[in-house]
Every structure is written in structure tokens, then in C-alpha cells.
Coordinates of C-alpha atoms in Angstrom, one line a residue:
Chain A
M1 CA 122.4 93.4 122.4
N2 CA 121.8 97.0 121.1
K3 CA 122.4 98.2 117.7
I4 CA 124.1 101.7 118.3
R5 CA 122.8 103.5 114.8
L6 CA 124.9 107.4 114.1
G7 CA 122.4 108.9 111.6
V8 CA 123.4 112.3 109.4
D9 CA 120.9 114.0 107.2
V10 CA 123.2 116.5 105.0
G11 CA 121.1 119.5 104.4
G12 CA 121.9 122.7 102.2
T13 CA 122.5 124.5 105.0
E14 CA 123.7 122.4 108.1
I15 CA 124.0 118.8 108.8
K16 CA 122.7 116.9 111.8
F17 CA 124.3 114.1 113.4
L18 CA 121.9 111.7 115.4
V19 CA 123.6 108.4 117.8
I20 CA 120.2 106.7 118.8
E21 CA 120.4 103.2 120.7
N22 CA 116.8 101.5 121.8
K23 CA 115.3 104.2 120.1
K24 CA 116.3 106.5 121.7
I25 CA 118.6 110.2 120.8
I26 CA 121.8 109.4 123.3
Y27 CA 123.7 111.9 120.9
Q28 CA 123.2 115.2 118.8
N29 CA 125.1 117.5 116.8
I30 CA 124.4 120.2 114.2
I31 CA 127.3 121.4 111.8
E32 CA 126.9 123.8 109.2
T33 CA 127.4 122.5 105.4
N34 CA 130.3 122.8 103.3
R35 CA 127.9 123.9 100.6
E36 CA 131.2 124.5 98.0
S37 CA 133.0 121.4 98.3
V38 CA 132.1 117.6 97.9
D39 CA 135.6 116.7 99.8
G40 CA 134.9 119.5 102.5
I41 CA 131.8 117.6 103.2
V42 CA 132.9 114.4 103.4
N43 CA 135.8 115.2 105.3
D44 CA 133.1 116.8 108.1
I45 CA 131.2 114.0 108.4
V46 CA 134.5 111.6 109.3
A47 CA 135.7 113.9 111.0
E48 CA 132.3 113.8 113.3
Y49 CA 132.1 110.4 113.0
K50 CA 135.6 109.7 114.9
K51 CA 135.0 112.7 117.7
I52 CA 132.0 110.4 118.2
S53 CA 133.6 107.1 118.3
K54 CA 135.6 108.3 120.6
D55 CA 133.1 108.0 123.7
I56 CA 130.2 105.9 121.5
K57 CA 130.7 102.6 120.0
I58 CA 128.6 103.3 116.5
D59 CA 127.6 100.5 114.8
T60 CA 126.3 101.2 111.4
M61 CA 126.0 104.4 109.2
G62 CA 123.4 106.0 107.5
V63 CA 123.1 109.3 105.9
G64 CA 121.0 110.8 103.8
I65 CA 120.8 113.6 101.1
P66 CA 118.9 115.6 99.3
G67 CA 119.4 114.6 95.6
G68 CA 118.8 111.1 93.6
I69 CA 120.9 107.8 94.0
Y70 CA 122.1 106.0 91.3
G71 CA 123.3 102.9 91.9
D72 CA 126.7 103.8 94.1
V73 CA 126.2 107.8 92.8
V74 CA 124.9 111.0 93.9
T75 CA 124.0 113.6 92.1
T76 CA 122.5 116.5 93.7
D77 CA 120.4 120.4 92.7
N78 CA 121.2 121.9 96.0
L79 CA 124.5 120.8 97.0
P80 CA 127.7 120.1 94.8
F81 CA 127.3 116.2 94.1
K82 CA 127.5 115.1 90.1
N83 CA 127.7 111.5 90.1
Y84 CA 129.5 111.2 93.6
P85 CA 130.4 107.5 94.2
L86 CA 129.5 109.1 98.3
Q87 CA 129.2 105.9 99.6
G88 CA 132.4 104.5 98.6
A89 CA 134.3 107.9 99.7
L90 CA 133.0 107.5 103.4
E91 CA 133.6 103.9 103.4
K92 CA 137.4 103.7 102.8
Q93 CA 137.4 106.4 106.0
I94 CA 134.7 104.9 108.0
D95 CA 135.5 101.3 109.9
I96 CA 131.8 100.7 110.4
P97 CA 129.1 99.9 107.9
V98 CA 127.9 102.2 105.6
C99 CA 124.6 103.1 103.8
I100 CA 123.2 105.8 101.7
D101 CA 119.6 107.2 100.9
N102 CA 117.7 110.6 99.4
D103 CA 116.6 112.5 102.4
A104 CA 113.1 112.1 101.6
N105 CA 113.7 108.5 101.9
C106 CA 115.1 108.6 105.2
A107 CA 112.5 110.7 106.7
V108 CA 110.2 108.6 105.9
L109 CA 111.8 105.6 107.5
G110 CA 112.4 107.5 110.1
E111 CA 109.4 108.1 110.8
K112 CA 108.5 104.6 110.7
H113 CA 110.6 103.8 113.7
M114 CA 110.3 106.3 115.6
G115 CA 107.7 108.8 114.8
S116 CA 103.9 109.2 113.1
G117 CA 104.3 105.2 111.7
E118 CA 105.9 103.8 113.7
K119 CA 102.3 101.2 113.9
Y120 CA 102.4 101.4 109.8
E121 CA 103.7 99.2 107.3
N122 CA 102.5 101.3 104.2
I123 CA 103.8 104.6 104.3
V124 CA 103.5 107.8 102.3
M125 CA 105.5 110.6 103.7
V126 CA 104.6 114.3 101.3
T127 CA 107.1 117.3 102.5
L128 CA 104.9 120.8 101.8
G129 CA 108.1 123.0 101.2
T130 CA 110.0 124.9 98.9
G131 CA 109.0 122.4 96.3
V132 CA 106.3 119.1 97.6
G133 CA 108.6 115.6 97.8
G134 CA 107.3 112.2 98.1
G135 CA 108.8 109.4 100.1
V136 CA 107.4 105.5 100.7
I137 CA 107.2 102.7 102.5
I138 CA 105.7 99.9 101.0
G139 CA 105.3 96.7 103.3
G140 CA 107.7 97.9 106.0
K141 CA 110.8 98.9 102.8
I142 CA 111.1 101.8 100.9
C143 CA 110.2 102.4 97.9
H144 CA 113.5 103.5 95.3
G145 CA 112.1 102.3 92.3
N146 CA 114.9 103.1 89.0
G147 CA 116.1 105.9 91.4
E148 CA 113.1 108.7 91.7
F149 CA 110.2 107.2 93.0
G150 CA 108.0 108.6 94.7
E151 CA 108.3 112.3 92.8
I152 CA 104.5 113.2 93.8
G153 CA 105.3 116.7 93.9
H154 CA 105.4 116.6 90.1
M155 CA 101.9 114.7 89.1
V156 CA 100.5 116.7 86.4
I157 CA 97.2 117.7 88.5
D158 CA 96.1 120.9 86.3
V159 CA 96.2 119.5 82.8
R160 CA 94.8 122.2 81.3
N161 CA 96.5 125.7 81.6
G162 CA 98.5 124.8 84.1
R163 CA 100.9 126.9 85.4
K164 CA 105.1 126.3 84.6
C165 CA 107.1 124.0 86.5
N166 CA 110.7 123.7 86.8
C167 CA 110.5 120.2 85.7
G168 CA 108.9 121.6 82.2
R169 CA 105.5 120.2 82.6
E170 CA 102.6 122.3 83.4
G171 CA 100.4 121.9 86.2
C172 CA 102.0 119.8 88.3
Y173 CA 101.2 119.0 92.2
E174 CA 104.0 121.5 93.7
Q175 CA 102.5 124.5 92.0
Y176 CA 99.7 124.4 93.9
A177 CA 100.6 122.7 97.1
S178 CA 104.4 123.8 97.6
A179 CA 105.0 126.9 100.3
T180 CA 106.1 128.4 97.7
A181 CA 102.4 128.4 95.7
L182 CA 100.8 129.7 98.5
V183 CA 103.1 132.3 99.1
R184 CA 103.5 133.5 95.1
R185 CA 99.2 133.0 95.1
A186 CA 98.8 135.4 98.1
A187 CA 101.0 137.8 96.3
E188 CA 98.7 137.7 93.1
V189 CA 95.6 137.8 95.2
G190 CA 96.6 140.0 97.7
K191 CA 97.8 142.8 95.0
E192 CA 94.2 142.6 93.1
N193 CA 92.8 143.4 96.4
P194 CA 93.7 146.8 97.5
G195 CA 92.3 147.9 101.4
S196 CA 93.0 144.7 102.2
R197 CA 95.7 143.7 104.9
L198 CA 97.3 141.4 103.0
Y199 CA 97.7 144.1 100.5
E200 CA 98.8 146.7 102.7
Y201 CA 101.5 144.3 104.1
L202 CA 102.4 143.6 100.1
S203 CA 102.7 146.9 99.2
N204 CA 105.0 148.2 101.7
N205 CA 107.5 145.3 100.7
D206 CA 107.6 144.8 96.9
F207 CA 104.6 142.9 96.5
K208 CA 106.5 140.0 97.9
I209 CA 105.8 137.9 101.6
N210 CA 107.3 134.8 103.2
G211 CA 105.3 132.3 104.4
R212 CA 105.9 133.5 108.2
T213 CA 104.9 136.7 107.4
F214 CA 101.7 135.1 105.4
F215 CA 100.1 133.3 108.5
K216 CA 100.9 136.1 110.9
I217 CA 98.5 138.6 108.9
F218 CA 96.5 135.0 108.1
D219 CA 96.2 135.3 112.0
E220 CA 95.1 138.6 112.6
G221 CA 92.0 137.7 110.5
C222 CA 92.5 139.0 106.7
E223 CA 89.9 137.6 104.5
V224 CA 91.8 137.8 101.7
C225 CA 94.2 135.2 102.9
K226 CA 91.8 133.4 104.2
K227 CA 90.8 133.1 101.2
V228 CA 94.3 131.8 99.2
F229 CA 94.6 129.5 102.5
E230 CA 91.0 127.2 101.0
E231 CA 91.9 127.5 97.9
Y232 CA 95.9 126.2 98.9
I233 CA 94.3 123.6 101.0
D234 CA 91.3 122.2 97.9
F235 CA 94.5 122.0 96.4
V236 CA 96.9 120.3 98.7
V237 CA 94.0 118.2 99.7
A238 CA 93.9 116.8 96.2
G239 CA 97.3 115.9 95.3
L240 CA 96.9 113.3 99.1
K241 CA 93.3 112.1 97.3
N242 CA 95.4 111.0 94.3
V243 CA 98.4 109.5 97.2
E244 CA 95.7 107.6 98.8
S245 CA 94.2 106.5 95.7
I246 CA 97.1 105.1 93.8
F247 CA 99.1 104.2 97.1
D248 CA 96.8 103.1 99.3
P249 CA 98.6 103.2 102.8
D250 CA 98.1 103.3 106.1
I251 CA 99.0 106.7 106.2
I252 CA 99.7 109.8 104.5
I253 CA 102.4 111.8 107.5
L254 CA 102.8 115.4 106.3
A255 CA 106.1 117.4 106.5
G256 CA 107.9 120.7 105.9
G257 CA 107.6 124.2 106.4
I258 CA 103.6 124.0 106.0
T259 CA 103.2 122.0 108.7
R260 CA 104.5 124.1 111.6
T261 CA 101.3 126.3 111.2
G262 CA 100.1 124.0 114.0
D263 CA 96.7 123.1 113.7
T264 CA 96.3 125.7 111.0
L265 CA 96.8 123.1 108.2
M266 CA 95.3 119.9 109.7
N267 CA 91.8 121.1 110.7
A268 CA 91.7 122.9 107.1
I269 CA 92.2 119.6 105.6
R270 CA 90.0 117.6 107.8
S271 CA 87.3 119.8 107.4
R272 CA 87.4 119.5 103.8
N273 CA 86.2 115.5 105.2
I274 CA 87.1 113.2 102.2
M275 CA 90.3 111.3 103.5
R276 CA 89.4 107.7 104.1
V277 CA 92.8 107.0 104.9
P278 CA 95.1 109.0 107.5
V279 CA 95.8 112.1 107.8
E280 CA 99.0 113.7 110.7
V281 CA 101.5 116.2 110.5
S282 CA 105.1 114.4 111.2
K283 CA 106.2 113.8 115.0
L284 CA 109.6 113.5 114.3
A285 CA 109.9 117.0 112.5
G286 CA 113.4 118.2 111.3
D287 CA 114.9 114.8 112.9
A288 CA 112.9 112.9 110.7
G289 CA 115.4 112.6 108.2
A290 CA 118.4 111.7 110.3
V291 CA 116.6 109.5 112.7
G292 CA 115.4 107.2 109.4
A293 CA 119.5 107.7 108.1
A294 CA 120.2 106.0 111.2
Y295 CA 117.5 103.2 110.9
L296 CA 119.2 102.6 106.9
L297 CA 120.9 99.5 107.9
Chain B
M1 CA 110.7 69.5 89.5
N2 CA 108.2 71.5 87.5
K3 CA 104.9 72.9 89.0
I4 CA 101.9 73.0 87.6
R5 CA 99.7 75.7 87.6
L6 CA 96.1 76.2 87.2
G7 CA 95.0 80.3 86.6
V8 CA 91.6 81.0 86.0
D9 CA 90.2 84.8 85.9
V10 CA 87.1 85.4 86.5
G11 CA 85.3 87.9 84.1
G12 CA 82.2 90.0 84.0
T13 CA 80.7 87.7 81.2
E14 CA 82.9 84.7 81.1
I15 CA 85.3 82.7 82.6
K16 CA 88.6 81.6 81.9
F17 CA 90.9 78.2 82.7
L18 CA 94.7 78.2 81.2
V19 CA 97.2 75.2 83.0
I20 CA 100.7 76.2 82.7
E21 CA 103.4 74.2 83.2
N22 CA 106.9 75.7 82.0
K23 CA 105.8 79.4 81.2
K24 CA 103.6 77.1 78.8
I25 CA 99.6 77.1 78.1
I26 CA 98.8 73.6 78.0
Y27 CA 95.6 74.2 78.1
Q28 CA 92.7 76.4 78.3
N29 CA 89.3 76.7 78.0
I30 CA 86.1 79.1 78.6
I31 CA 82.8 79.2 80.0
E32 CA 80.1 81.8 80.9
T33 CA 80.0 83.5 84.0
N34 CA 76.5 83.1 86.2
R35 CA 76.2 86.2 86.4
E36 CA 72.9 85.7 89.3
S37 CA 74.8 83.9 91.5
V38 CA 77.9 83.4 93.8
D39 CA 77.0 79.4 94.7
G40 CA 76.8 79.0 90.6
I41 CA 80.4 80.6 89.3
V42 CA 82.2 79.1 92.8
N43 CA 80.6 75.8 91.9
D44 CA 81.4 76.1 87.8
I45 CA 85.0 76.7 89.8
V46 CA 85.3 73.7 91.1
A47 CA 83.9 71.5 88.1
E48 CA 86.1 72.2 85.7
Y49 CA 88.6 71.6 88.5
K50 CA 87.8 68.4 88.4
K51 CA 87.0 67.9 84.9
I52 CA 90.7 68.8 84.4
S53 CA 92.6 67.2 87.5
K54 CA 91.3 63.9 85.4
D55 CA 94.3 63.9 82.9
I56 CA 96.1 66.6 84.4
K57 CA 97.7 67.0 88.3
I58 CA 97.2 70.4 89.1
D59 CA 99.8 71.5 92.4
T60 CA 98.4 74.5 92.8
M61 CA 95.3 77.8 91.8
G62 CA 94.7 81.2 91.9
V63 CA 91.5 83.0 90.4
G64 CA 91.5 86.4 89.6
I65 CA 88.4 87.9 89.8
P66 CA 87.0 92.0 89.4
G67 CA 86.5 93.5 92.1
G68 CA 88.6 94.8 95.8
I69 CA 89.8 91.8 98.0
Y70 CA 90.0 93.1 101.4
G71 CA 91.7 89.9 103.5
D72 CA 89.2 87.0 103.1
V73 CA 86.8 88.1 101.1
V74 CA 85.9 89.7 97.5
T75 CA 83.4 92.4 97.2
T76 CA 82.7 93.2 93.3
D77 CA 80.9 95.6 91.4
N78 CA 79.8 94.0 88.8
L79 CA 79.3 90.5 90.0
P80 CA 77.2 89.4 93.1
F81 CA 79.7 88.8 96.0
K82 CA 79.4 91.4 98.5
N83 CA 82.1 90.4 101.8
Y84 CA 81.9 87.0 99.8
P85 CA 85.2 85.0 101.3
L86 CA 85.8 83.2 97.9
Q87 CA 88.9 81.3 98.6
G88 CA 87.7 80.1 101.7
A89 CA 84.8 78.5 99.5
L90 CA 87.6 77.9 97.1
E91 CA 89.6 75.5 99.3
K92 CA 86.6 73.6 101.2
Q93 CA 86.0 72.0 97.6
I94 CA 89.5 71.6 95.8
D95 CA 92.0 69.7 97.7
I96 CA 94.8 72.2 96.4
P97 CA 96.4 75.5 97.3
V98 CA 93.8 78.3 96.0
C99 CA 94.7 82.2 96.4
I100 CA 92.6 84.7 94.9
D101 CA 93.1 88.1 93.7
N102 CA 92.5 91.8 91.9
D103 CA 92.4 90.5 88.4
A104 CA 94.2 94.1 87.2
N105 CA 97.0 92.5 89.9
C106 CA 96.9 89.0 88.0
A107 CA 97.1 90.2 85.1
V108 CA 100.4 92.7 86.0
L109 CA 101.9 89.9 87.5
G110 CA 100.7 87.0 84.0
E111 CA 103.1 90.2 82.1
K112 CA 106.1 90.0 84.6
H113 CA 105.8 86.2 84.4
M114 CA 105.1 85.6 80.2
G115 CA 104.5 89.0 78.9
S116 CA 105.8 92.1 78.2
G117 CA 107.4 92.5 82.0
E118 CA 109.2 89.9 82.0
K119 CA 112.9 91.8 82.0
Y120 CA 111.9 93.9 85.1
E121 CA 111.0 93.8 89.0
N122 CA 109.1 97.3 88.6
I123 CA 105.9 97.4 86.8
V124 CA 103.1 99.0 86.2
M125 CA 99.9 98.3 84.0
V126 CA 97.8 100.9 83.1
T127 CA 94.2 99.5 81.6
L128 CA 92.1 101.9 79.4
G129 CA 89.2 99.9 78.6
T130 CA 85.5 101.1 80.5
G131 CA 87.3 102.4 83.1
V132 CA 91.3 103.0 83.2
G133 CA 92.7 100.4 86.1
G134 CA 96.0 99.7 87.6
G135 CA 98.7 97.0 88.6
V136 CA 101.4 97.5 90.0
I137 CA 104.9 95.8 90.8
I138 CA 107.6 96.8 92.7
G139 CA 110.4 94.5 94.1
G140 CA 109.0 91.7 91.7
K141 CA 105.7 91.4 94.3
I142 CA 102.5 93.0 93.5
C143 CA 101.1 95.8 95.5
H144 CA 98.0 95.3 97.6
G145 CA 97.9 98.7 99.5
N146 CA 94.6 98.3 101.4
G147 CA 93.5 96.2 98.7
E148 CA 92.9 99.7 96.5
F149 CA 96.3 100.0 95.2
G150 CA 97.0 101.6 92.2
E151 CA 93.5 103.2 91.5
I152 CA 95.3 105.0 88.9
G153 CA 92.0 105.9 87.0
H154 CA 90.8 108.1 90.3
M155 CA 93.8 109.9 90.5
V156 CA 92.6 113.8 89.3
I157 CA 94.5 115.2 86.4
D158 CA 92.2 118.5 85.8
V159 CA 91.3 119.7 89.0
R160 CA 89.8 122.5 88.0
N161 CA 85.9 122.4 86.4
G162 CA 86.6 119.1 85.6
R163 CA 84.6 116.2 84.4
K164 CA 82.0 114.3 87.0
C165 CA 83.5 111.1 87.5
N166 CA 81.7 108.0 89.1
C167 CA 83.9 107.7 92.1
G168 CA 82.0 111.6 93.4
R169 CA 85.3 113.1 92.9
E170 CA 86.1 115.1 89.6
G171 CA 89.1 115.1 86.9
C172 CA 89.5 111.5 87.6
Y173 CA 92.0 110.3 85.4
E174 CA 89.8 107.8 83.5
Q175 CA 87.2 110.5 83.0
Y176 CA 90.1 111.3 79.9
A177 CA 91.5 108.7 79.2
S178 CA 89.3 105.9 79.5
A179 CA 87.4 104.0 76.0
T180 CA 83.8 105.1 77.2
A181 CA 85.9 109.3 77.6
L182 CA 87.2 108.9 74.1
V183 CA 84.0 107.9 72.4
R184 CA 81.5 110.7 74.8
R185 CA 84.1 113.5 73.4
A186 CA 84.2 112.1 70.1
A187 CA 80.2 111.9 70.3
E188 CA 80.7 115.8 72.1
V189 CA 82.7 117.3 69.4
G190 CA 81.0 115.4 66.4
K191 CA 78.2 117.3 67.0
E192 CA 80.1 120.2 67.4
N193 CA 81.4 119.3 63.1
P194 CA 78.1 119.2 60.6
G195 CA 80.1 117.6 57.5
S196 CA 82.5 115.3 58.8
R197 CA 82.3 111.8 58.7
L198 CA 82.4 111.9 62.7
Y199 CA 78.7 114.1 62.2
E200 CA 77.6 111.9 59.4
Y201 CA 77.8 108.5 61.2
L202 CA 75.7 110.1 63.8
S203 CA 73.5 111.9 62.9
N204 CA 72.4 108.3 61.9
N205 CA 73.2 106.9 65.0
D206 CA 71.5 108.8 67.6
F207 CA 74.9 110.2 68.6
K208 CA 76.7 107.0 70.2
I209 CA 78.8 105.4 68.3
N210 CA 81.6 102.9 70.5
G211 CA 85.3 102.3 70.0
R212 CA 85.5 100.1 66.6
T213 CA 83.3 102.6 65.0
F214 CA 85.5 105.4 66.1
F215 CA 88.7 103.7 64.8
K216 CA 86.8 103.0 61.9
I217 CA 85.9 106.5 61.0
F218 CA 89.2 107.5 62.3
D219 CA 91.3 105.2 60.2
E220 CA 89.3 106.6 57.4
G221 CA 90.7 109.8 57.4
C222 CA 88.3 111.8 59.5
E223 CA 89.9 115.1 60.9
V224 CA 88.1 115.8 63.9
C225 CA 87.8 112.4 64.3
K226 CA 91.9 112.7 64.3
K227 CA 91.6 115.8 66.4
V228 CA 89.5 113.8 68.9
F229 CA 92.7 111.0 69.2
E230 CA 95.2 113.3 69.5
E231 CA 93.5 115.3 72.5
Y232 CA 92.9 112.0 73.9
I233 CA 96.7 111.1 73.7
D234 CA 97.5 113.7 75.3
F235 CA 95.3 113.8 78.2
V236 CA 96.3 109.0 78.7
V237 CA 100.3 110.5 77.9
A238 CA 99.8 113.2 80.4
G239 CA 98.5 110.2 83.4
L240 CA 101.1 107.7 81.8
K241 CA 103.9 110.4 82.8
N242 CA 102.2 111.2 86.3
V243 CA 102.5 107.5 86.7
E244 CA 106.5 107.7 85.9
S245 CA 106.5 110.5 88.2
I246 CA 105.6 108.7 90.7
F247 CA 106.4 105.0 90.6
D248 CA 109.5 105.7 88.3
P249 CA 108.9 101.8 87.3
D250 CA 111.4 99.8 84.9
I251 CA 108.4 99.6 82.4
I252 CA 104.8 100.8 82.2
I253 CA 102.7 98.3 80.5
L254 CA 99.4 99.2 78.6
A255 CA 96.0 96.7 78.0
G256 CA 92.6 97.5 77.5
G257 CA 90.6 97.7 73.9
I258 CA 92.3 101.2 73.0
T259 CA 95.4 98.6 72.8
R260 CA 94.0 96.7 70.4
T261 CA 94.5 99.8 67.4
G262 CA 97.6 98.7 66.7
D263 CA 100.3 100.9 66.1
T264 CA 98.1 103.8 66.4
L265 CA 98.0 104.2 70.1
M266 CA 101.7 103.1 70.4
N267 CA 102.8 105.8 67.6
A268 CA 101.0 108.5 69.3
I269 CA 102.1 108.2 72.8
R270 CA 105.3 107.9 71.3
S271 CA 105.8 111.1 69.0
R272 CA 105.0 113.2 72.5
N273 CA 108.6 112.1 73.2
I274 CA 108.0 112.9 76.7
M275 CA 108.4 109.6 78.6
R276 CA 111.2 109.0 79.9
V277 CA 110.3 104.7 80.5
P278 CA 109.5 102.7 78.2
V279 CA 105.7 101.9 77.1
E280 CA 104.4 98.9 75.8
V281 CA 101.5 97.5 75.1
S282 CA 100.9 94.4 76.7
K283 CA 101.5 90.9 75.0
L284 CA 99.7 88.7 76.9
A285 CA 96.3 91.1 76.2
G286 CA 93.4 88.6 77.6
D287 CA 95.3 86.1 79.0
A288 CA 97.3 88.4 81.3
G289 CA 94.4 88.0 83.9
A290 CA 94.3 83.9 83.6
V291 CA 98.1 83.8 83.0
G292 CA 99.3 86.0 86.4
A293 CA 96.7 84.2 88.2
A294 CA 98.4 81.1 87.5
Y295 CA 101.9 82.7 89.0
L296 CA 100.1 83.9 92.2
L297 CA 100.9 81.0 94.0

């Protein structure tokens, strides 16, 4: 008998719902996140569950949420959950088993069940986004530690004179390998290189640039962008090599905005030729979190 | 019924045998390692087993060995095992179940069963010795990865202009946090500080110093030694904080030569006041590997 699973990925701007049967997505929907209200978010999830279950008999539900899960309670940075018993609140209104986990943990679990990690038992997922996040599966199971396992973005890689991080330390990996770090560095280096295509753009835009525009100018052949990107990749690879030394996994799966550059990222990583463990881009991309949430139970 | 366990710790200079019943060591012996011959080592282990089992009915035997265990085979750096099927070779001559594992993995398992990790399920052991080694227990189980899990010493912490490491990378943790790194740095800094007690010693000893002597001069109040040690501790703590961010364990247990300095190490680490996770020195010290080997089965 096939289990029918509902996976919910609660993000800062939208909540994604996927129903999965037999490794196939049989329903999906996205709603806007009510960022102002915990009750609003809970009620929206319950309402969507009730709507779906009119047509589909769902067996289990999993919810991924950005933040720390400590025992029964959730505390998030970008949503209003503070020591909130989310699982209990959902179970009160929903008549099937519910499980919650951190969204990065859900994402790596999604890749294990339906993505780049399907063949593997030991998987590390590294997300190169606004920050750098990590999700780790060892022996087929998500590692939780005490709720903050796999904070790879806060591994210090530049212990002398490192860049200041929000966490209070200096030299954290995410200060070098996040999308934020890439565009910040592009703005710095661009400013020092008048005459470059990058400088021209920056000087017309208040010396600010986003990732999409950076890669547009990069693709146009700007040498300064290339230099910035090559330095960025050196940092990215240094951290991935650390992940390899620490976890010796079967595969490292990359996700996050930077992976949307297609082959640009992977070709640059492969050109360094120092990774022993396979590195691949997430197959599920934006669906990984909801797919993994569906497989929590 | 209590299991009677034999633990064997194969080191570069000696092989330690411990028999454990009900968490108590009921027999111990140490023999010299026959460094020249794999067969010699195997035969010595078998002979000792046969000798012990004349008096004690042993149920299981575990062997810890420095090196990588890949499936059935062992490859060591400092002993002559190269792709050698150690477990099979022992089982041929020994009539009880045998299990082998890496010595650092055994050490952390020993601490879990009879040492500083007894209350915990998630434990990282960091050995500050000639190099820096790591052993990791998650959910009560040793993590193996593909045979090289927890190579914490080869996590790069100094990505720009880092010290060259034997592994081929630059800036590896063990180039800053090993006992070797401490005395090398002491020789460098001492040389630059004529008039210091450290300089005086170095100039009479070909500008070489070992750990024991370093701490002797340190204890005599040499300010240059203090400066070197404080810098060393900054590096040690940076790596331990990384371990905390990555594994979020219940405890970090320190082992290796540096921990023999008594309170000097721990007071310096505590004075930094940045660790969230408890850090303690190994209770079992030199016995940890053999105790853990005994608990492999």
C-alpha cells in the first residue's frame, strides 16, 4: 500500500505544498506567507490541508521551517515563531501524524528520496544563498545534534583578519561563499577598477549589484567579474574540501541561488580538481524542502 | 550475563590489551609493537589472546589501529599494513567474534562507555598530538563515512597564506593546533626574542624544543612562551568552535599530549569564553583506545 504524503515548506515569502505518492508529485500549491502572524501561518497550513484532503486521503504530513527546532519548539529568524510548539499546534487541528524539521534538513532528505542523493546514505547538502546553510544525512538519517547540526556557514575558514560575521565570529565560511559575499566582493573590486564593465554598472547604480546582474555582466565577458568569481570559487571549494575532510560523505549536493548559474559554477569547481567526493547540483532545486518534508514520516 | 570483552590498541610503539567485564578492567598487558612485520603483529595479538583465554573466557575482541579501514582492509601510515584484511586474518586464528576500527574511533567509543562521554549520545573527540585527529559519535554510534570521517585536523582554518600541510593543502587546523605546531611556533618566536628564557634554551639546543620542555619553561614564567601559548589557544579554540558549529554535539572531549598539561590547557580554553558546548579532557587518556576497542562488539 502506498503512503500518500503531504510536504509543506514554510518560507519567508511563500508556503509550498506538495503531495507525493510513490515518488511522484500528484498535487502542488503555493500560497503567500503571512509573515506577521504565527496563528495566520498555522491556520493557512491547516486550511490548505483540509482543502486537499477533500480530494486526496493523506496519510502523513511533514513541515519544513527555517530556524531551530529544539525539542517541541521552533524559533525562527525571519518569521515570527519564538519558542512556538508548531508540531503540537498543527496536531490539534489535523487528524493525521505530523512531523516538523528545519528546512535545510528537509531539503537534504528530499534529495535523498527523489533527487541527487537517491543512491546514497551519507549526504551533505550545502546551500549557497543569502547565507550558507548545511543539511547532513549520515547512515540514511538526518543529523540534528542539539538542534543546530551542520552550521557549515559558520565554520571559520579565515582565522586571521577574517571578515566579521553576524554570528559574532570573524572569517565564517558564509562571509566568503554566500551569494551575499560574492556580490559584496564584486562591489568592492569593481569600485577599484574604473574602466571595467562592472565599474560602469556600479557607478550607475549607487555601487550596488545583485547576483543576477553580476552573472549577466560576467557572461558578457567582464574580466573583473571573472577575477571576482574565480576568487569566490577558491573560497567555495576550500569549504567544500573541509566538508569532505569532516564528513567523508558519498556526495556533496549544492543548492541555493548560485547554483542557478547552470554550468558556470560546476565547471569552475571541477576546474580546481581537488575534490575526491562527487559534487552535484540539487536536482529538486526549489522543491527539495517540500519533498523532504513529505518524507519526514 | 556479563560479556567479557578484550580490547586491543595497536600503536606505533606498543600494543595494549585490556579485558573488561561490567565496565571494570580485569586484566591488562602491554607488549612492544613489531613494526617491521604485519604477520608479527597479527601473531603477537593471537598469542596474547590465547594466553589470556587460558584464565578468562573472553566473549568478543575488538582491535583499534591507526589508519584507514576500508571495507575489510586496513592501510596504515606508520605500520606496515597496506590493504591488509586484518579482521579476516585474526578471525582465522581466533574462535570468538572480532571487530576492527580506526584507533581514534575506538578512543571516542571508549570515552562514551567508560569515560567523559558516558552521559552522552553525540560526542566529538579531538586529539591534539603529533597531528590533530577526530573521532565522532552521533546518536550513540561511531561515524565512519567512507573510512575517513572526522579528519578535523585537515579542516582548513587559514585559507589565505596558510601553513603548508603534509596533506597538500594549506592552512589545515593541525598546522596550528597540534603539539607539533606549538613547538614549531615556539622555536620561531623564541628565535626572534633574544634575552628570553625560551631563546636561551633554544640557542643551547640547536633551536629545537619539545612539548615537555616548552611547558617547563612556560611554567617558569617565560613571557615569550606565554605569548606563543596564548596564540596557540586562539587557534585551538577557533577549531573547537568550528566543531561545535558543524556537529552541535553534547560534549567535545580533548585528548593527546597537550592535555597532559593539567589545568593549563583547560583554563586557557575556558578563559576565551566562546564555547557553548562543554569541553572536557579525556578521562581514560591512554586507555581510551583499548577500552573503545573492547566495546566495538
